[in-house]
mmCIF file of C-alpha atoms in Angstrom:
data_model
loop_
_atom_site.group_PDB
_atom_site.id
_atom_site.type_symbol
_atom_site.label_atom_id
_atom_site.label_comp_id
_atom_site.label_asym_id
_atom_site.label_seq_id
_atom_site.Cartn_x
_atom_site.Cartn_y
_atom_site.Cartn_z
ATOM 1 C CA MET A 268 -25.163 79.643 -45.034
ATOM 2 C CA ILE A 269 -26.916 77.852 -42.188
ATOM 3 C CA VAL A 270 -24.215 75.150 -42.139
ATOM 4 C CA GLN A 271 -21.547 77.814 -41.798
ATOM 5 C CA GLN A 272 -23.422 79.565 -39.012
ATOM 6 C CA VAL A 273 -23.785 76.240 -37.171
ATOM 7 C CA TYR A 274 -20.100 75.648 -37.623
ATOM 8 C CA CYS A 275 -19.136 79.119 -36.248
ATOM 9 C CA TRP A 276 -21.466 78.605 -33.314
ATOM 10 C CA GLN A 277 -19.903 75.248 -32.449
ATOM 11 C CA PHE A 278 -16.368 76.795 -32.776
ATOM 12 C CA LEU A 279 -17.288 79.530 -30.412
ATOM 13 C CA CYS A 280 -18.923 77.207 -27.945
ATOM 14 C CA ASN A 281 -15.879 75.030 -27.920
ATOM 15 C CA LEU A 282 -13.542 77.950 -27.531
ATOM 16 C CA MET A 283 -15.624 79.281 -24.559
ATOM 17 C CA PHE A 284 -15.506 75.770 -22.980
ATOM 18 C CA LEU A 285 -11.641 75.560 -23.353
ATOM 19 C CA CYS A 286 -11.214 79.101 -21.971
ATOM 20 C CA ARG A 287 -13.372 78.245 -18.988
ATOM 21 C CA LYS A 288 -11.616 74.948 -18.470
ATOM 22 C CA ARG A 289 -8.192 76.659 -18.504
ATOM 23 C CA ALA A 290 -9.331 79.331 -16.025
ATOM 24 C CA GLU A 291 -10.711 76.670 -13.673
ATOM 25 C CA LEU A 292 -7.472 74.696 -13.683
ATOM 26 C CA MET A 293 -5.398 77.885 -13.133
ATOM 27 C CA GLU A 294 -7.602 78.917 -10.212
ATOM 28 C CA SER A 295 -7.369 75.419 -8.613
ATOM 29 C CA ILE A 296 -3.549 75.684 -8.774
ATOM 30 C CA LYS A 297 -3.460 79.245 -7.435
ATOM 31 C CA THR A 298 -5.619 78.334 -4.446
ATOM 32 C CA TYR A 299 -3.989 75.067 -3.527
ATOM 33 C CA LYS A 300 -2.710 74.764 -0.023
ATOM 34 C CA PRO A 301 -0.542 71.852 1.297
ATOM 35 C CA THR A 302 -2.208 69.954 4.097
ATOM 36 C CA VAL A 303 0.839 70.378 6.304
ATOM 37 C CA SER A 304 0.898 73.928 7.692
ATOM 38 C CA SER A 305 4.664 74.162 7.915
ATOM 39 C CA VAL A 306 4.978 73.664 4.192
ATOM 40 C CA PRO A 307 4.066 76.798 2.175
ATOM 41 C CA GLN A 308 4.813 75.398 -1.280
ATOM 42 C CA ALA A 309 4.791 71.845 -2.663
ATOM 43 C CA ARG A 310 8.133 70.818 -4.081
ATOM 44 C CA VAL A 311 8.132 68.664 -7.225
ATOM 45 C CA LEU A 312 11.362 67.157 -8.627
ATOM 46 C CA LEU A 313 11.678 66.833 -12.438
ATOM 47 C CA ILE A 314 14.119 64.108 -13.522
ATOM 48 C CA GLY A 315 14.589 62.397 -16.829
ATOM 49 C CA GLN A 316 16.972 61.750 -19.746
ATOM 50 C CA VAL A 317 19.003 64.553 -21.429
ATOM 51 C CA GLY A 318 16.680 66.556 -23.758
ATOM 52 C CA ALA A 319 13.421 64.974 -22.489
ATOM 53 C CA GLY A 320 11.927 68.411 -21.686
ATOM 54 C CA LYS A 321 12.405 69.045 -17.972
ATOM 55 C CA SER A 322 13.438 72.670 -18.207
ATOM 56 C CA SER A 323 10.942 73.130 -21.083
ATOM 57 C CA PHE A 324 8.136 71.985 -18.818
ATOM 58 C CA PHE A 325 8.900 74.629 -16.262
ATOM 59 C CA ASN A 326 9.099 77.258 -19.023
ATOM 60 C CA SER A 327 5.752 76.039 -20.405
ATOM 61 C CA ILE A 328 3.956 76.231 -17.051
ATOM 62 C CA ASN A 329 5.567 79.637 -16.487
ATOM 63 C CA SER A 330 4.225 80.634 -19.964
ATOM 64 C CA VAL A 331 0.737 79.692 -19.211
ATOM 65 C CA PHE A 332 0.603 81.865 -16.107
ATOM 66 C CA ARG A 333 2.429 84.763 -17.759
ATOM 67 C CA GLY A 334 0.081 84.762 -20.719
ATOM 68 C CA HIS A 335 2.880 84.457 -23.292
ATOM 69 C CA VAL A 336 5.735 82.136 -24.205
ATOM 70 C CA THR A 337 8.732 82.531 -21.898
ATOM 71 C CA SER A 338 12.103 80.833 -21.512
ATOM 72 C CA GLN A 339 13.470 81.484 -18.046
ATOM 73 C CA ALA A 340 15.181 78.105 -17.648
ATOM 74 C CA ILE A 341 17.839 77.192 -20.254
ATOM 75 C CA ALA A 342 16.383 74.570 -22.558
ATOM 76 C CA GLY A 343 17.268 73.049 -25.929
ATOM 77 C CA SER A 344 18.416 69.990 -27.731
ATOM 78 C CA SER A 345 21.937 68.696 -26.937
ATOM 79 C CA SER A 346 23.685 65.357 -26.424
ATOM 80 C CA THR A 347 24.765 66.516 -22.930
ATOM 81 C CA SER A 348 22.688 68.066 -20.247
ATOM 82 C CA LEU A 349 22.129 71.860 -20.528
ATOM 83 C CA THR A 350 21.198 71.926 -16.868
ATOM 84 C CA THR A 351 24.279 71.571 -14.706
ATOM 85 C CA GLN A 352 22.935 72.965 -11.490
ATOM 86 C CA PHE A 353 20.131 72.011 -9.137
ATOM 87 C CA ARG A 354 17.561 74.778 -9.600
ATOM 88 C CA THR A 355 14.349 75.461 -7.781
ATOM 89 C CA TYR A 356 11.817 77.446 -9.796
ATOM 90 C CA SER A 357 8.825 79.203 -8.313
ATOM 91 C CA VAL A 358 6.024 80.156 -10.790
ATOM 92 C CA LYS A 359 4.212 83.424 -10.332
ATOM 93 C CA ALA A 360 0.593 84.047 -11.108
ATOM 94 C CA GLY A 361 1.308 86.683 -13.697
ATOM 95 C CA ARG A 362 4.052 89.187 -14.255
ATOM 96 C CA GLU A 363 3.774 90.811 -10.809
ATOM 97 C CA GLY A 364 1.581 88.089 -9.152
ATOM 98 C CA LYS A 365 2.237 86.044 -6.082
ATOM 99 C CA PRO A 366 4.254 82.872 -6.325
ATOM 100 C CA LEU A 367 2.126 79.839 -6.822
ATOM 101 C CA PRO A 368 2.026 77.122 -4.056
ATOM 102 C CA ILE A 369 4.287 74.918 -6.092
ATOM 103 C CA ILE A 370 8.114 74.841 -6.754
ATOM 104 C CA LEU A 371 9.483 72.904 -9.702
ATOM 105 C CA CYS A 372 12.956 71.492 -9.095
ATOM 106 C CA ASP A 373 15.071 71.034 -12.148
ATOM 107 C CA THR A 374 18.127 68.772 -12.390
ATOM 108 C CA MET A 375 20.898 67.518 -14.602
ATOM 109 C CA GLY A 376 19.702 64.993 -17.170
ATOM 110 C CA LEU A 377 19.951 61.233 -16.388
ATOM 111 C CA GLU A 378 22.442 59.340 -18.544
ATOM 112 C CA ASP A 379 22.931 55.665 -19.135
ATOM 113 C CA SER A 380 26.744 55.434 -18.517
ATOM 114 C CA LYS A 381 28.295 55.332 -15.018
ATOM 115 C CA GLY A 382 29.889 58.597 -13.943
ATOM 116 C CA ALA A 383 27.746 60.707 -16.222
ATOM 117 C CA GLY A 384 24.570 62.682 -15.719
ATOM 118 C CA LEU A 385 22.640 62.871 -12.469
ATOM 119 C CA ASP A 386 24.030 60.491 -9.826
ATOM 120 C CA VAL A 387 21.695 58.262 -7.761
ATOM 121 C CA GLU A 388 23.226 59.474 -4.560
ATOM 122 C CA ASP A 389 22.489 63.117 -5.599
ATOM 123 C CA ILE A 390 18.848 62.111 -6.240
ATOM 124 C CA SER A 391 18.701 60.841 -2.744
ATOM 125 C CA SER A 392 20.136 64.022 -1.342
ATOM 126 C CA ILE A 393 17.609 66.103 -3.281
ATOM 127 C CA LEU A 394 14.637 63.897 -2.106
ATOM 128 C CA LYS A 395 15.743 64.321 1.555
ATOM 129 C CA GLY A 396 16.192 68.085 1.231
ATOM 130 C CA HIS A 397 19.979 68.251 1.756
ATOM 131 C CA MET A 398 20.848 69.864 -1.583
ATOM 132 C CA PRO A 399 21.009 73.605 -1.745
ATOM 133 C CA ASN A 400 19.633 75.690 -4.677
ATOM 134 C CA CYS A 401 22.190 76.325 -7.439
ATOM 135 C CA TYR A 402 24.347 73.475 -6.357
ATOM 136 C CA GLN A 403 26.750 72.574 -9.220
ATOM 137 C CA PHE A 404 26.458 68.905 -10.124
ATOM 138 C CA ASN A 405 29.587 66.791 -10.364
ATOM 139 C CA PRO A 406 28.813 63.291 -11.698
ATOM 140 C CA ALA A 407 32.230 62.110 -10.487
ATOM 141 C CA ALA A 408 31.662 63.330 -6.872
ATOM 142 C CA PRO A 409 28.079 63.392 -5.415
ATOM 143 C CA LEU A 410 26.986 65.870 -2.792
ATOM 144 C CA HIS A 411 28.454 65.246 0.739
ATOM 145 C CA ALA A 412 27.854 66.657 4.194
ATOM 146 C CA GLU A 413 30.924 68.947 4.029
ATOM 147 C CA THR A 414 29.745 70.630 0.753
ATOM 148 C CA HIS A 415 29.076 74.387 1.146
ATOM 149 C CA GLY A 416 25.320 74.981 1.587
ATOM 150 C CA TYR A 417 24.584 71.356 2.536
ATOM 151 C CA GLN A 418 21.401 71.242 4.649
ATOM 152 C CA LYS A 419 22.126 69.048 7.593
ATOM 153 C CA SER A 420 18.688 69.162 9.153
ATOM 154 C CA PRO A 421 16.128 69.750 6.387
ATOM 155 C CA ALA A 422 12.552 70.545 7.402
ATOM 156 C CA ALA A 423 9.455 69.101 5.612
ATOM 157 C CA LYS A 424 9.362 72.174 3.393
ATOM 158 C CA ASP A 425 12.851 71.455 2.076
ATOM 159 C CA LYS A 426 12.133 67.852 1.022
ATOM 160 C CA ILE A 427 10.682 66.629 -2.288
ATOM 161 C CA HIS A 428 6.970 65.847 -2.081
ATOM 162 C CA CYS A 429 6.465 64.395 -5.564
ATOM 163 C CA VAL A 430 8.792 63.144 -8.418
ATOM 164 C CA ALA A 431 7.899 63.593 -12.030
ATOM 165 C CA TYR A 432 9.790 61.450 -14.560
ATOM 166 C CA VAL A 433 10.008 63.399 -17.786
ATOM 167 C CA ILE A 434 10.093 61.058 -20.814
ATOM 168 C CA ASP A 435 10.439 61.884 -24.509
ATOM 169 C CA ALA A 436 7.486 60.003 -26.165
ATOM 170 C CA SER A 437 9.539 59.478 -29.324
ATOM 171 C CA LYS A 438 12.270 57.613 -27.360
ATOM 172 C CA VAL A 439 10.225 55.296 -25.113
ATOM 173 C CA SER A 440 11.148 52.203 -26.992
ATOM 174 C CA ILE A 441 14.988 52.888 -26.642
ATOM 175 C CA MET A 442 14.896 53.730 -22.939
ATOM 176 C CA PRO A 443 18.160 52.292 -21.540
ATOM 177 C CA PRO A 444 17.791 49.619 -18.760
ATOM 178 C CA LYS A 445 20.313 51.568 -16.572
ATOM 179 C CA LEU A 446 18.049 54.594 -16.703
ATOM 180 C CA GLU A 447 15.108 52.425 -15.464
ATOM 181 C CA GLU A 448 17.397 51.174 -12.580
ATOM 182 C CA LYS A 449 18.025 54.788 -11.555
ATOM 183 C CA MET A 450 14.392 55.529 -11.609
ATOM 184 C CA GLU A 451 13.456 52.466 -9.571
ATOM 185 C CA ALA A 452 15.776 53.767 -6.773
ATOM 186 C CA ILE A 453 13.056 56.444 -6.017
ATOM 187 C CA ARG A 454 10.355 55.498 -3.678
ATOM 188 C CA ILE A 455 8.039 58.476 -3.141
ATOM 189 C CA PRO A 456 4.805 59.453 -4.924
ATOM 190 C CA GLN A 457 5.689 59.797 -8.611
ATOM 191 C CA LEU A 458 4.204 60.296 -11.950
ATOM 192 C CA VAL A 459 5.395 60.338 -15.557
ATOM 193 C CA LEU A 460 5.232 63.318 -17.954
ATOM 194 C CA LEU A 461 5.185 61.955 -21.481
ATOM 195 C CA THR A 462 6.528 64.891 -23.572
ATOM 196 C CA LYS A 463 6.850 65.557 -27.300
ATOM 197 C CA VAL A 464 3.675 63.633 -28.075
ATOM 198 C CA ASP A 465 3.190 65.688 -31.242
ATOM 199 C CA GLU A 466 6.602 64.558 -32.512
ATOM 200 C CA ALA A 467 5.766 60.886 -31.736
ATOM 201 C CA CYS A 468 2.343 60.776 -33.418
ATOM 202 C CA PRO A 469 1.338 62.514 -36.753
ATOM 203 C CA LEU A 470 -2.347 62.403 -35.667
ATOM 204 C CA VAL A 471 -1.513 64.506 -32.528
ATOM 205 C CA LYS A 472 0.773 66.776 -34.516
ATOM 206 C CA ASP A 473 -2.188 67.589 -36.818
ATOM 207 C CA ASP A 474 -4.529 68.323 -33.901
ATOM 208 C CA LEU A 475 -3.531 68.195 -30.256
ATOM 209 C CA ARG A 476 -7.092 67.286 -29.356
ATOM 210 C CA ASN A 477 -6.457 63.831 -30.785
ATOM 211 C CA ILE A 478 -4.042 62.959 -28.000
ATOM 212 C CA TYR A 479 -6.646 60.704 -26.176
ATOM 213 C CA LYS A 480 -7.945 59.332 -29.511
ATOM 214 C CA SER A 481 -4.430 58.195 -30.621
ATOM 215 C CA GLY A 482 -4.041 54.479 -30.265
ATOM 216 C CA TYR A 483 -0.289 54.910 -30.638
ATOM 217 C CA ILE A 484 -0.069 57.345 -27.715
ATOM 218 C CA LYS A 485 -2.193 55.028 -25.628
ATOM 219 C CA ASP A 486 0.226 52.181 -26.437
ATOM 220 C CA LEU A 487 3.211 54.372 -25.460
ATOM 221 C CA MET A 488 1.525 55.240 -22.161
ATOM 222 C CA GLN A 489 0.932 51.544 -21.428
ATOM 223 C CA GLU A 490 4.593 50.668 -22.281
ATOM 224 C CA VAL A 491 5.873 53.359 -19.972
ATOM 225 C CA SER A 492 3.468 52.159 -17.213
ATOM 226 C CA VAL A 493 4.822 48.598 -17.480
ATOM 227 C CA ARG A 494 8.501 49.461 -17.838
ATOM 228 C CA LEU A 495 8.536 51.856 -14.934
ATOM 229 C CA GLY A 496 6.115 50.006 -12.724
ATOM 230 C CA VAL A 497 3.613 52.854 -12.287
ATOM 231 C CA PRO A 498 -0.222 52.715 -12.755
ATOM 232 C CA LEU A 499 -1.459 53.926 -16.192
ATOM 233 C CA SER A 500 -3.215 56.809 -14.527
ATOM 234 C CA CYS A 501 0.139 58.091 -13.427
ATOM 235 C CA VAL A 502 1.287 58.598 -17.031
ATOM 236 C CA VAL A 503 0.399 62.126 -18.151
ATOM 237 C CA PRO A 504 0.860 63.124 -21.867
ATOM 238 C CA VAL A 505 1.939 66.799 -22.334
ATOM 239 C CA LYS A 506 2.980 69.144 -25.080
ATOM 240 C CA ASN A 507 5.721 71.667 -24.010
ATOM 241 C CA TYR A 508 6.258 74.936 -25.772
ATOM 242 C CA SER A 509 9.462 75.053 -27.636
ATOM 243 C CA GLY A 510 9.475 76.887 -30.961
ATOM 244 C CA GLU A 511 6.006 78.400 -30.654
ATOM 245 C CA LEU A 512 5.500 82.138 -30.330
ATOM 246 C CA GLU A 513 1.803 82.087 -29.139
ATOM 247 C CA LEU A 514 0.076 80.002 -26.496
ATOM 248 C CA ASP A 515 -2.391 77.305 -27.433
ATOM 249 C CA LEU A 516 -5.425 76.537 -25.375
ATOM 250 C CA ASN A 517 -5.290 72.742 -25.824
ATOM 251 C CA ALA A 518 -1.601 72.704 -24.844
ATOM 252 C CA ASP A 519 -2.329 74.835 -21.866
ATOM 253 C CA ILE A 520 -5.034 72.478 -20.559
ATOM 254 C CA LEU A 521 -2.761 69.481 -20.897
ATOM 255 C CA LEU A 522 0.094 71.318 -18.994
ATOM 256 C CA LEU A 523 -2.245 72.577 -16.258
ATOM 257 C CA SER A 524 -3.804 69.128 -15.886
ATOM 258 C CA ALA A 525 -0.373 67.706 -15.276
ATOM 259 C CA VAL A 526 0.264 70.218 -12.468
ATOM 260 C CA ILE A 527 -3.062 69.290 -10.892
ATOM 261 C CA GLN A 528 -1.910 65.636 -10.937
ATOM 262 C CA MET A 529 1.290 66.613 -9.285
ATOM 263 C CA LEU A 530 -0.539 68.355 -6.496
ATOM 264 C CA ARG A 531 -2.738 65.300 -5.988
ATOM 265 C CA PHE A 532 0.420 63.257 -5.594
ATOM 266 C CA VAL A 533 1.779 65.842 -3.150
ATOM 267 C CA ASP A 534 -1.437 65.259 -1.120
ATOM 268 C CA ASN A 535 -0.648 61.548 -1.131
ATOM 269 C CA TYR A 536 2.908 62.246 0.238
ATOM 270 C CA PHE A 537 1.441 64.328 3.091
ATOM 271 C CA ASP A 538 -1.245 61.786 3.844
ATOM 272 C CA ASP A 539 1.473 59.131 4.105
ATOM 273 C CA LEU A 540 3.566 61.423 6.238
ATOM 274 C CA SER A 541 0.666 61.986 8.617
ATOM 275 C CA ASP A 542 -0.043 58.273 8.922
ATOM 276 C CA ARG A 543 3.567 57.506 9.784
ATOM 277 C CA LEU A 544 3.573 60.256 12.407
ATOM 278 C CA SER A 545 0.321 58.942 13.865
ATOM 279 C CA SER A 546 1.732 55.399 13.971
ATOM 280 C CA ALA A 547 4.901 56.647 15.698
ATOM 281 C CA GLU A 548 2.785 58.498 18.409
ATOM 282 C CA CYS A 549 0.753 55.352 18.987
ATOM 283 C CA LYS A 550 3.960 53.305 19.636
ATOM 284 C CA ASP A 551 5.212 55.882 22.073
#
């Protein structure tokens, strides 16, 4: 009887800790403000292979703040990209809440073959803020200055402030070299979202809390770090919502922690921007 009471007490304490942790992370995201006053919302670009979980990541973040599983962005498993347009998604703090200070930008999936999937030139246009929302991707013909809606003089608020590579943990070992080349073309603060960790490791599938205890997941994170040339601290494991009907506290905390990392990278972008502006003023 005493053992059972102790177990129940430990369970309740752990549950309270997780609830408090989730609430703290959500509040940190809600109250975040970009350090550049002309930028009301940080813009984060999600790129990755077809089916890696870019759209699912937005749906998952949206689900956490809505309090139930949602699927606003089209997501699923397919050999070709389900996302064919450049979409900017603003997450609201609840059903009728205010927009959060972060915009997640979804793109067509990267593909290994030339003339298929997201083009490197289109990536450059997105980073610089030229691409309009809902632009229909055409792998055979990248965005150009005469395209309807092309933003000729984008402001700081239109540009991308952080790039997140979304990589399927179960496919790290078969990542095509051409894909790595496309990723290397990007040179702004970036991190890696390692998705589907539960599918890659049985230990994590049994209990998501084992994610940082799994030697296999740690090895995958190190492999991604080396192959993409990013520090290990920039590789963030997450579990998107896909077939679930209810939210999970542990999954929520991983997802929210990933957003916090994104906002830290956004701060790095603005710090670098400020340094460059200061240097230019000194030269003048």
